[in-house]
mmCIF file of C-alpha atoms in Angstrom:
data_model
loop_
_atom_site.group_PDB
_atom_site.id
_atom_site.type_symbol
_atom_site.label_atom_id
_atom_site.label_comp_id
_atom_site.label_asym_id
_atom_site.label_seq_id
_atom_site.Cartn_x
_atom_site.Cartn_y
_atom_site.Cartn_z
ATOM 1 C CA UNK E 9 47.852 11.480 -13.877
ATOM 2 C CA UNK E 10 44.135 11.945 -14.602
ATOM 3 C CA UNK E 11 44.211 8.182 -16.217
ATOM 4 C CA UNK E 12 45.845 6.413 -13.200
ATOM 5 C CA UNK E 13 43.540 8.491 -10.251
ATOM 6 C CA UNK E 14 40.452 7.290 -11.980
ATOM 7 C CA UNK E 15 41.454 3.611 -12.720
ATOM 8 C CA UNK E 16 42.738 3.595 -8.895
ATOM 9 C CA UNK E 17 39.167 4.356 -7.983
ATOM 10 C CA UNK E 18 37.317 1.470 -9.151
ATOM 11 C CA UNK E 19 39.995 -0.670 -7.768
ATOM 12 C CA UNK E 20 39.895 0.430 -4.572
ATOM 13 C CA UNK E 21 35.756 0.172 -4.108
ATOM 14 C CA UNK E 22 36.229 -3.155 -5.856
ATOM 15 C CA UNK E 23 38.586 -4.218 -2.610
ATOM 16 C CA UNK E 24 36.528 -2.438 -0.740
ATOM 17 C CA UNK E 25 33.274 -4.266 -1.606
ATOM 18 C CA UNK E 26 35.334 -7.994 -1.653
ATOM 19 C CA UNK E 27 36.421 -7.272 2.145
ATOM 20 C CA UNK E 28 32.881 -6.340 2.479
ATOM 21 C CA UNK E 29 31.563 -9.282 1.047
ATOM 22 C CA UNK E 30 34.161 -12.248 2.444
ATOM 23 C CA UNK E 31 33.515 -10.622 6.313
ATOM 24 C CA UNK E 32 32.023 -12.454 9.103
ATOM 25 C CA UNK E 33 28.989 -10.440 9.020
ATOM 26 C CA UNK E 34 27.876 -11.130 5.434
ATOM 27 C CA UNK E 35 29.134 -14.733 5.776
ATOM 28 C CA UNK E 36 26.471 -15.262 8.536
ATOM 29 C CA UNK E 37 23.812 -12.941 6.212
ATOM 30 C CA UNK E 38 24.457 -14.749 3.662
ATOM 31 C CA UNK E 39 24.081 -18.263 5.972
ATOM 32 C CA UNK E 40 20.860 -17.851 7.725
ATOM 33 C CA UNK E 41 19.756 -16.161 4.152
ATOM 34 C CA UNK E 42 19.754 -19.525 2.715
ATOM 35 C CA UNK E 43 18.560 -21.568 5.790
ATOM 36 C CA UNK E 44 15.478 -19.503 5.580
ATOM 37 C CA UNK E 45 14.914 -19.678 1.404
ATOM 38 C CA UNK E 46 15.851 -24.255 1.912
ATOM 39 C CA UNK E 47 12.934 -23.741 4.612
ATOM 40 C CA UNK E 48 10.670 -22.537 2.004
ATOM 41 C CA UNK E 49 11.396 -25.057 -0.303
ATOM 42 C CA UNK E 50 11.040 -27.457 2.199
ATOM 43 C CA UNK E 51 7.694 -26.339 3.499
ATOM 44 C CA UNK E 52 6.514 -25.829 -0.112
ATOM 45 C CA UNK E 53 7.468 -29.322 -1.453
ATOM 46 C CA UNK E 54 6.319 -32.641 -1.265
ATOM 47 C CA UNK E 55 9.231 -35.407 -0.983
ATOM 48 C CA UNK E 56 8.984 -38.770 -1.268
ATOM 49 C CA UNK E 57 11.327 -40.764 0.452
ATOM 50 C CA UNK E 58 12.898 -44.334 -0.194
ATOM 51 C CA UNK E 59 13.250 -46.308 1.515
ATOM 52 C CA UNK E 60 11.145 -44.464 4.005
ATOM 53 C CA UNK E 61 12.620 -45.766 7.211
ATOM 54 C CA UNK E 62 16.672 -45.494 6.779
ATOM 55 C CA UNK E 63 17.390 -46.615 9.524
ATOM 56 C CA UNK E 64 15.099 -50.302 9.660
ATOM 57 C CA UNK E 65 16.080 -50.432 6.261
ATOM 58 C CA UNK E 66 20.048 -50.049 6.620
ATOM 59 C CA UNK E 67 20.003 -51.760 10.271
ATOM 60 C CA UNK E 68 23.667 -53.077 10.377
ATOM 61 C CA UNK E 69 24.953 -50.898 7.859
ATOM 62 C CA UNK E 70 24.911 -48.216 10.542
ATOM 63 C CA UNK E 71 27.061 -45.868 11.318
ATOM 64 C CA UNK E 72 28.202 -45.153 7.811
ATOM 65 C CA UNK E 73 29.261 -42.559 5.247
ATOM 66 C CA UNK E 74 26.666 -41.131 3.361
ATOM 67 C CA UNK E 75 27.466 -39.489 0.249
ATOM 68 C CA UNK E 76 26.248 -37.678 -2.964
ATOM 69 C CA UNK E 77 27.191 -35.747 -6.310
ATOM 70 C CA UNK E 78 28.737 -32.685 -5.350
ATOM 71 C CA UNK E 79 26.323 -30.771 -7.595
ATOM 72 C CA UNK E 80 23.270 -31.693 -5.090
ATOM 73 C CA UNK E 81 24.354 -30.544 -2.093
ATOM 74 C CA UNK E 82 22.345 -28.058 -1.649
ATOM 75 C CA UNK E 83 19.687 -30.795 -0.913
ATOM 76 C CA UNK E 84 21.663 -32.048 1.715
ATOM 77 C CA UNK E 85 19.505 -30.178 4.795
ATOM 78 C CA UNK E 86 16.824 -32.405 3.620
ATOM 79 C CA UNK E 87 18.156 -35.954 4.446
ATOM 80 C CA UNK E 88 18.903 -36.301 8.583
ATOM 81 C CA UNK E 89 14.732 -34.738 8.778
ATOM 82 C CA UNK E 90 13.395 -37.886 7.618
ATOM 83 C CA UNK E 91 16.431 -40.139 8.985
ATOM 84 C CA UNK E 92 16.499 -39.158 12.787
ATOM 85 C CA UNK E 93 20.730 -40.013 12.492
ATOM 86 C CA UNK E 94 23.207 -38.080 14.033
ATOM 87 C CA UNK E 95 25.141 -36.817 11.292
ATOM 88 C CA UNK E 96 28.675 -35.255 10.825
ATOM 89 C CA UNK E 97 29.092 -33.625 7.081
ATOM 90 C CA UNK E 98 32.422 -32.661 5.889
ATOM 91 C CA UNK E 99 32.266 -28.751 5.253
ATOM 92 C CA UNK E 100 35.374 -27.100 3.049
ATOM 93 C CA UNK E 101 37.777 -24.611 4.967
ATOM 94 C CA UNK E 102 37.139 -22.191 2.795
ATOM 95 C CA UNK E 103 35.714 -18.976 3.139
ATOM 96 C CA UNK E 104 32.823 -19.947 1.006
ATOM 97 C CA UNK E 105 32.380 -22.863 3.287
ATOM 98 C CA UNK E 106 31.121 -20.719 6.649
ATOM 99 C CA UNK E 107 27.642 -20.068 4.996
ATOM 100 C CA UNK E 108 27.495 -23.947 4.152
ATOM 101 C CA UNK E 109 28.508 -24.800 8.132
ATOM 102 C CA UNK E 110 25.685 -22.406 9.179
ATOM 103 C CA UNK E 111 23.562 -24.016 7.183
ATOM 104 C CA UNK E 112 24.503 -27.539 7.821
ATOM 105 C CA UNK E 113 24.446 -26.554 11.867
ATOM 106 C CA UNK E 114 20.914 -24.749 11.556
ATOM 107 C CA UNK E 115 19.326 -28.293 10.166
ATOM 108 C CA UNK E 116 20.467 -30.663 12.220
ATOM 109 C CA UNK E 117 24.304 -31.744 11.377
ATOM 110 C CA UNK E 118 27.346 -31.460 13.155
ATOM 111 C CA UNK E 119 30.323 -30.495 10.892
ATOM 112 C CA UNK E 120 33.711 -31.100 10.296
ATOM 113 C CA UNK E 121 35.892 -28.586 9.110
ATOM 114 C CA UNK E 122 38.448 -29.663 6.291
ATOM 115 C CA UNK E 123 38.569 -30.256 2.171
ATOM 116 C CA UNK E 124 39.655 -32.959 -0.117
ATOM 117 C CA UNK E 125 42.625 -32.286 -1.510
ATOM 118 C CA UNK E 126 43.228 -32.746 -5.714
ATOM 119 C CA UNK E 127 46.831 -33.013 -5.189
ATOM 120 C CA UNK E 128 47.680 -35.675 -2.495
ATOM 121 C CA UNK E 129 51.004 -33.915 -1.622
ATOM 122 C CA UNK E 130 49.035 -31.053 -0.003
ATOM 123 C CA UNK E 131 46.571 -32.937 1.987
ATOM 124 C CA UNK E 132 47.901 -31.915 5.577
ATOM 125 C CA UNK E 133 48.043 -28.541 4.069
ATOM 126 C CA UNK E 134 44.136 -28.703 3.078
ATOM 127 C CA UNK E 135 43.123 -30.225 6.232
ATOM 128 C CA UNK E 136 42.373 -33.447 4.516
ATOM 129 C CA UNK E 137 44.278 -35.669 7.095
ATOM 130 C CA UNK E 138 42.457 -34.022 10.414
ATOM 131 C CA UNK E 139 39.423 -34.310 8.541
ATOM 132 C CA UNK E 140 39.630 -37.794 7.285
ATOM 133 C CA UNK E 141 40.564 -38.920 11.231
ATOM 134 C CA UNK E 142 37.925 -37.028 12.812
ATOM 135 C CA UNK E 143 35.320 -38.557 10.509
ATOM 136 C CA UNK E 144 36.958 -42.073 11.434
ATOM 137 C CA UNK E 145 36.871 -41.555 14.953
ATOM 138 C CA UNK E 146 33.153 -40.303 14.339
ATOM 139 C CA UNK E 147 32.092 -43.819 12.987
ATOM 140 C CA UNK E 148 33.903 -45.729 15.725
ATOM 141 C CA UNK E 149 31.715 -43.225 17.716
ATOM 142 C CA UNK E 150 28.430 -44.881 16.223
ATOM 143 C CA UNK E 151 27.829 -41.280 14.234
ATOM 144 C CA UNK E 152 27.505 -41.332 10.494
ATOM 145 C CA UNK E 153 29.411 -38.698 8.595
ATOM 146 C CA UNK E 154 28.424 -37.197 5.348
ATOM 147 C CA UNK E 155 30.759 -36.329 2.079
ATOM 148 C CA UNK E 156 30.342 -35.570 -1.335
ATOM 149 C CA UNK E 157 31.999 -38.415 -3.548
ATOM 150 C CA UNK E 158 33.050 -36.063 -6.513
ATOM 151 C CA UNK E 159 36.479 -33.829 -5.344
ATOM 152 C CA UNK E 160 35.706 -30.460 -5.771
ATOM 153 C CA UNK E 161 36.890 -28.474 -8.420
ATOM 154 C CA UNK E 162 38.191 -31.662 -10.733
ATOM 155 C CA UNK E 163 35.617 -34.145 -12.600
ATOM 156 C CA UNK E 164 31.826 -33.947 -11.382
ATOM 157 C CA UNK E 165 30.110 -37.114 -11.193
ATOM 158 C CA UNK E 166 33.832 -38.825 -10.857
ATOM 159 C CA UNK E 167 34.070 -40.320 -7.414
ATOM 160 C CA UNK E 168 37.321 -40.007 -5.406
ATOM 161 C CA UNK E 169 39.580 -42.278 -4.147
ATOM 162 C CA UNK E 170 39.514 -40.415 -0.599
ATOM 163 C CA UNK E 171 35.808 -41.756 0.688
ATOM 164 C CA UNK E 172 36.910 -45.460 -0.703
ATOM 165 C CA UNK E 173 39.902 -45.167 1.590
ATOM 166 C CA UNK E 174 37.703 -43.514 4.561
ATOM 167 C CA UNK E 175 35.177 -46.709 4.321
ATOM 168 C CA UNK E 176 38.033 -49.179 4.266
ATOM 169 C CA UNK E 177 40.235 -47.646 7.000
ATOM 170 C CA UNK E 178 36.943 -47.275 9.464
ATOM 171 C CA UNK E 179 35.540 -50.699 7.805
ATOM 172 C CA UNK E 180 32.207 -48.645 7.732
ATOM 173 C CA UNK E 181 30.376 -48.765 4.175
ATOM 174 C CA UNK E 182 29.434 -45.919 2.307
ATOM 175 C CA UNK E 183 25.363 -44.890 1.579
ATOM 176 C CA UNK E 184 24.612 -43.491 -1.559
ATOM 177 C CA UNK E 185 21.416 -40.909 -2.221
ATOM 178 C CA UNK E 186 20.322 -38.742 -4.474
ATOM 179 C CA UNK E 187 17.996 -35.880 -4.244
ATOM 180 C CA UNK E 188 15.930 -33.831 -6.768
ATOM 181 C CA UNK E 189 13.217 -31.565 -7.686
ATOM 182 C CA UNK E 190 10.706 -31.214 -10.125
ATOM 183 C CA UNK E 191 11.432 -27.301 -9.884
ATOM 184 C CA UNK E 192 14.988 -26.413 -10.365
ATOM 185 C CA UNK E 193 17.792 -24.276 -12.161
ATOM 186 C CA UNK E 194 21.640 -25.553 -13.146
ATOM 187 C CA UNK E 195 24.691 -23.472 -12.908
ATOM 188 C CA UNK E 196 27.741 -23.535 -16.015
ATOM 189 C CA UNK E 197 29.907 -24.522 -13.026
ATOM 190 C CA UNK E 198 32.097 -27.478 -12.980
ATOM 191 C CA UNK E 199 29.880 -29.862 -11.219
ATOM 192 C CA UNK E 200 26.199 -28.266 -12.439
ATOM 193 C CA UNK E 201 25.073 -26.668 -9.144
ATOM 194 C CA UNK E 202 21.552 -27.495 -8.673
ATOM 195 C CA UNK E 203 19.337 -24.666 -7.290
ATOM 196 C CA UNK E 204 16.026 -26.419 -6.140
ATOM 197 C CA UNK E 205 12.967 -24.097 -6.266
ATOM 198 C CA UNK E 206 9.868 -24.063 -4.291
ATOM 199 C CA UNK E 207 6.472 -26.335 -5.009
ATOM 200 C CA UNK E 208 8.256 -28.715 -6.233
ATOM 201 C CA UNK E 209 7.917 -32.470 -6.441
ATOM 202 C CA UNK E 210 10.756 -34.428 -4.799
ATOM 203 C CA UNK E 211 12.624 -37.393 -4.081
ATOM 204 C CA UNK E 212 15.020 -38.674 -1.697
ATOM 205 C CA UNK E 213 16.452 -42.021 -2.974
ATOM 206 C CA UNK E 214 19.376 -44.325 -0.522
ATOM 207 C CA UNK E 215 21.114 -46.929 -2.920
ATOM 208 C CA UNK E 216 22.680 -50.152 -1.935
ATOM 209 C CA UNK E 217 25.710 -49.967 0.772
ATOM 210 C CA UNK E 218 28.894 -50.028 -0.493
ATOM 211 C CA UNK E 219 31.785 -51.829 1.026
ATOM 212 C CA UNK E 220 35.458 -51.879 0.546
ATOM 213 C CA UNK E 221 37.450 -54.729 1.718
ATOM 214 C CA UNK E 222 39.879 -54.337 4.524
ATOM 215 C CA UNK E 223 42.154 -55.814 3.040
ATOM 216 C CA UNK E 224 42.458 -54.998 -0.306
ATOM 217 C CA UNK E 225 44.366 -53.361 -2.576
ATOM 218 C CA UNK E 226 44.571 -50.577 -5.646
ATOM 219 C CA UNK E 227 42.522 -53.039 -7.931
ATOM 220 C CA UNK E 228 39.697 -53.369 -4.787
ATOM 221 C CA UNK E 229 39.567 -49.919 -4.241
ATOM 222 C CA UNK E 230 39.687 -49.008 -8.162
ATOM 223 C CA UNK E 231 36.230 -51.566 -8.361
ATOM 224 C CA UNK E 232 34.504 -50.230 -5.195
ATOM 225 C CA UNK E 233 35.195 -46.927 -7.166
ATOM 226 C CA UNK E 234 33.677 -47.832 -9.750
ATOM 227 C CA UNK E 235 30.319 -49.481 -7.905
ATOM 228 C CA UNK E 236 29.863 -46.188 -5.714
ATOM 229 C CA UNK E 237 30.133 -44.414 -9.280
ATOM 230 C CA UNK E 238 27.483 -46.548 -10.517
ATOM 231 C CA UNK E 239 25.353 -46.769 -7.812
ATOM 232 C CA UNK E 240 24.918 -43.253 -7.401
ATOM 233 C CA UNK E 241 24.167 -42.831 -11.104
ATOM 234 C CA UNK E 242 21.144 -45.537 -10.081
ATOM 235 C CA UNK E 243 19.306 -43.570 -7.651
ATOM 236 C CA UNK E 244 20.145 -40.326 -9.187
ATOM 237 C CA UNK E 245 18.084 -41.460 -12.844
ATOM 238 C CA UNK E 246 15.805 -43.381 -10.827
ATOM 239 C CA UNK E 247 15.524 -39.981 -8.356
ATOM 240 C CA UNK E 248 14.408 -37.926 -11.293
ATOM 241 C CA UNK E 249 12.669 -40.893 -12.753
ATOM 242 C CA UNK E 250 10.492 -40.659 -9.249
ATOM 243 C CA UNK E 251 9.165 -37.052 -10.044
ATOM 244 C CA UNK E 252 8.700 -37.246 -13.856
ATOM 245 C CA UNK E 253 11.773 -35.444 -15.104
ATOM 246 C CA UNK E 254 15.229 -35.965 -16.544
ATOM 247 C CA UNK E 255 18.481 -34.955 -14.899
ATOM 248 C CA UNK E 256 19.331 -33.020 -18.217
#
């Protein structure tokens, strides 16, 4: 008896403290916790942009979907401040993704709610369809939407076929970029979170457009794959290239 009342115990504080910690309360802590510490870095960095006027420099390329390796999002905040763009960014459903929407909403982006699914048979289930048609009908708006090109949870750095099929369906081409920091810390995760720290050095860096033909078919997609792949592996080496460091 004495063996099960004290492993009980630390069960039921451990369930205690997980409610505690996946409530609405600490979710919004835990939000406008991290707006305030991307502020600092912000205020405490100096980052150069290229090009420095997106929108000259992309003209006709507007509306589009902007995109980046899922392990820099956290540097996300940082891109519609030098862009003046209205911008939609695709935020997961999950609980983990409330303190991301608070974020995204406190800088500047409008969100839409939904996640990529790894198995296709469970994209309705994941939200994937609603969220692929809202961010359609968002371009055909004149709004450009923002995604990470990697599926979470799978192969970091491996793009997905679910942005190629977004920019051929709205016939809207995808923007590549890559942020980084001279100051910085990795995660063991799957995709290498980046943690950007303050006083850093930066850089913003928009690669060539991407576009997928209308009309084409499982080879076109595979090779526009492929390019967006490549492209952002450009501007990410040439990102880190920009403030003297390697993306190790």
């Amino acid at each position: 008896m004495t063996v099960t009342a004290t492993t009980k115990r630390p069960r039921r504080v451990s369930n205690l403290l997980k409610r505690i910690g996946n409530s609405d309360r600490a979710m919004r802590f835990v939000g406008h916790l991290a707006v305030a510490y991307l502020h600092l870095v912000r205020a405490t960095s100096r980052i150069v942009y290229e090009p420095g006027n997106v929108v000259e420099s992309f003209g006709e390329n507007l509306p589009g979907i902007l995109t980046m390796w899922h392990g820099q999002h956290l540097m996300a905040p940082f891109v519609p401040q030098k862009t003046g763009l209205d911008i939609r960014v695709m935020v997961s459903r999950h609980r983990d993704g409330e303190i991301n929407a608070i974020v995204a909403e406190r800088f500047g982006f409008g969100t839409i709610r939904a996640s990529a699914a790894r198995d296709p048979t469970r994209v309705i289930e994941k939200g994937g369809l609603r969220g692929f048609l809202e961010m359609k009908s968002a371009l055909q708006e004149g709004v450009t939407v923002a995604m990470t090109a990697d599926v979470s949870n799978v192969i970091a750095r491996r793009a997905g076929l679910g942005i190629i099929m977004l920019a051929q369906s709205s016939g809207r081409p995808i923007l590549p970029v890559a942020l980084a920091t001279s100051r910085r810390f990795r995660l063991s995760n799957w995709d290498r979170t980046t943690f950007n720290l303050p006083f850093s050095r930066g850089a913003c860096i928009f690669g060539n457009p991407i576009w997928v033909p209308p009309e084409g078919g499982d080879e076109e997609r595979e090779g526009a794959r492929l390019a967006l792949e490549a492209e952002l592996n450009r501007v990410n080496a040439l990102a880190y290239e920009r403030i003297g460091a390697r993306d190790d």
